[in-house]
Amino acid sequence: MSFGLIRGGHLDLTVLGGLQVDQTGLLANWMIPGKMVPGMGGAMDLVTGAKRVIVAMQHTAKGASKIVQKCTLPITSTRRSTWSSPSWR
């Protein structure tokens, strides 16, 4: 049922955490460097299926910016995040 709602485009908004967001709004949030992960789970479906995507995250980690020119981690979706700041659209 939940994936039917998500994949059917019935969500107006989703809020996700992020590991990186690039200057165009692409999100990388499913792969932690050095850790084994089974896959990206439902994040790809949420980013692709929702009408608006908001990334809620701290802007730095261990002194390095998580808002980057280009993501170095695998991106979650080619769909760009929705930002409230006009400079990020």
CSV table of C-alpha atoms in Angstrom, one decimal:
chain,number,residue,atom,x,y,z
A,1,MET,CA,0.0,0.0,0.0
A,2,SER,CA,2.7,2.5,1.0
A,3,PHE,CA,4.8,1.9,-2.2
A,4,GLY,CA,1.6,2.2,-4.2
A,5,LEU,CA,1.0,5.7,-2.8
A,6,ILE,CA,4.6,6.7,-3.3
A,7,ARG,CA,5.1,5.3,-6.8
A,8,GLY,CA,1.7,6.5,-7.9
A,9,GLY,CA,2.6,10.1,-7.3
A,10,HIS,CA,0.1,10.6,-4.5
A,11,LEU,CA,2.5,12.3,-2.1
A,12,ASP,CA,2.6,16.1,-2.1
A,13,LEU,CA,5.8,16.3,0.0
A,14,THR,CA,8.6,14.2,1.4
A,15,VAL,CA,11.4,15.1,3.8
A,16,LEU,CA,14.6,13.1,3.7
A,17,GLY,CA,18.0,13.3,5.3
A,18,GLY,CA,21.0,13.7,3.1
A,19,LEU,CA,24.7,12.9,3.0
A,20,GLN,CA,25.3,15.4,0.2
A,21,VAL,CA,23.4,17.8,-2.0
A,22,ASP,CA,25.0,19.4,-5.0
A,23,GLN,CA,24.5,22.9,-6.4
A,24,THR,CA,21.8,21.7,-8.8
A,25,GLY,CA,19.8,20.0,-6.0
A,26,LEU,CA,20.8,16.4,-6.6
A,27,LEU,CA,20.7,14.3,-3.5
A,28,ALA,CA,23.0,11.6,-2.3
A,29,ASN,CA,21.6,9.9,0.8
A,30,TRP,CA,21.9,6.1,0.7
A,31,MET,CA,25.5,5.1,0.7
A,32,ILE,CA,27.8,5.8,3.7
A,33,PRO,CA,31.5,5.5,2.7
A,34,GLY,CA,33.2,2.5,4.1
A,35,LYS,CA,30.0,0.7,5.2
A,36,MET,CA,28.2,-2.2,3.5
A,37,VAL,CA,24.6,-1.3,2.6
A,38,PRO,CA,22.0,-3.5,0.9
A,39,GLY,CA,20.7,-0.8,-1.3
A,40,MET,CA,19.0,2.5,-1.3
A,41,GLY,CA,15.7,1.3,0.1
A,42,GLY,CA,12.7,3.5,-0.4
A,43,ALA,CA,14.6,6.8,-0.8
A,44,MET,CA,14.7,6.6,-4.5
A,45,ASP,CA,11.0,6.0,-4.7
A,46,LEU,CA,10.3,8.9,-2.3
A,47,VAL,CA,12.5,11.4,-4.3
A,48,THR,CA,11.0,10.3,-7.6
A,49,GLY,CA,7.4,10.0,-6.5
A,50,ALA,CA,6.7,13.1,-4.3
A,51,LYS,CA,5.8,16.4,-5.8
A,52,ARG,CA,8.2,18.3,-3.5
A,53,VAL,CA,11.4,17.0,-2.0
A,54,ILE,CA,12.9,18.7,1.1
A,55,VAL,CA,16.3,17.7,2.3
A,56,ALA,CA,16.7,18.2,6.1
A,57,MET,CA,20.4,17.9,7.1
A,58,GLN,CA,23.2,19.5,8.9
A,59,HIS,CA,25.3,21.5,6.4
A,60,THR,CA,28.7,20.1,7.5
A,61,ALA,CA,30.1,16.8,8.7
A,62,LYS,CA,33.5,16.6,10.4
A,63,GLY,CA,34.3,20.1,9.2
A,64,ALA,CA,33.5,19.3,5.5
A,65,SER,CA,30.5,20.8,3.7
A,66,LYS,CA,27.7,18.5,2.7
A,67,ILE,CA,26.5,21.0,0.2
A,68,VAL,CA,28.9,20.5,-2.7
A,69,GLN,CA,29.4,21.6,-6.3
A,70,LYS,CA,29.0,18.0,-7.5
A,71,CYS,CA,28.1,14.9,-5.4
A,72,THR,CA,30.9,12.5,-4.9
A,73,LEU,CA,28.6,9.8,-3.5
A,74,PRO,CA,26.1,8.0,-5.7
A,75,ILE,CA,23.0,10.1,-6.3
A,76,THR,CA,19.6,8.8,-5.1
A,77,SER,CA,17.7,10.0,-8.2
A,78,THR,CA,18.1,12.3,-11.1
A,79,ARG,CA,15.1,14.3,-9.8
A,80,ARG,CA,16.2,17.4,-8.1
A,81,SER,CA,15.3,18.4,-4.6
A,82,THR,CA,12.9,21.3,-3.9
A,83,TRP,CA,14.5,24.2,-2.0
A,84,SER,CA,13.0,27.1,-0.3
A,85,SER,CA,16.0,29.4,-1.2
A,86,PRO,CA,15.6,30.9,-4.8
A,87,SER,CA,19.4,30.6,-5.2
A,88,TRP,CA,19.1,26.8,-5.2
A,89,ARG,CA,16.4,26.4,-7.8
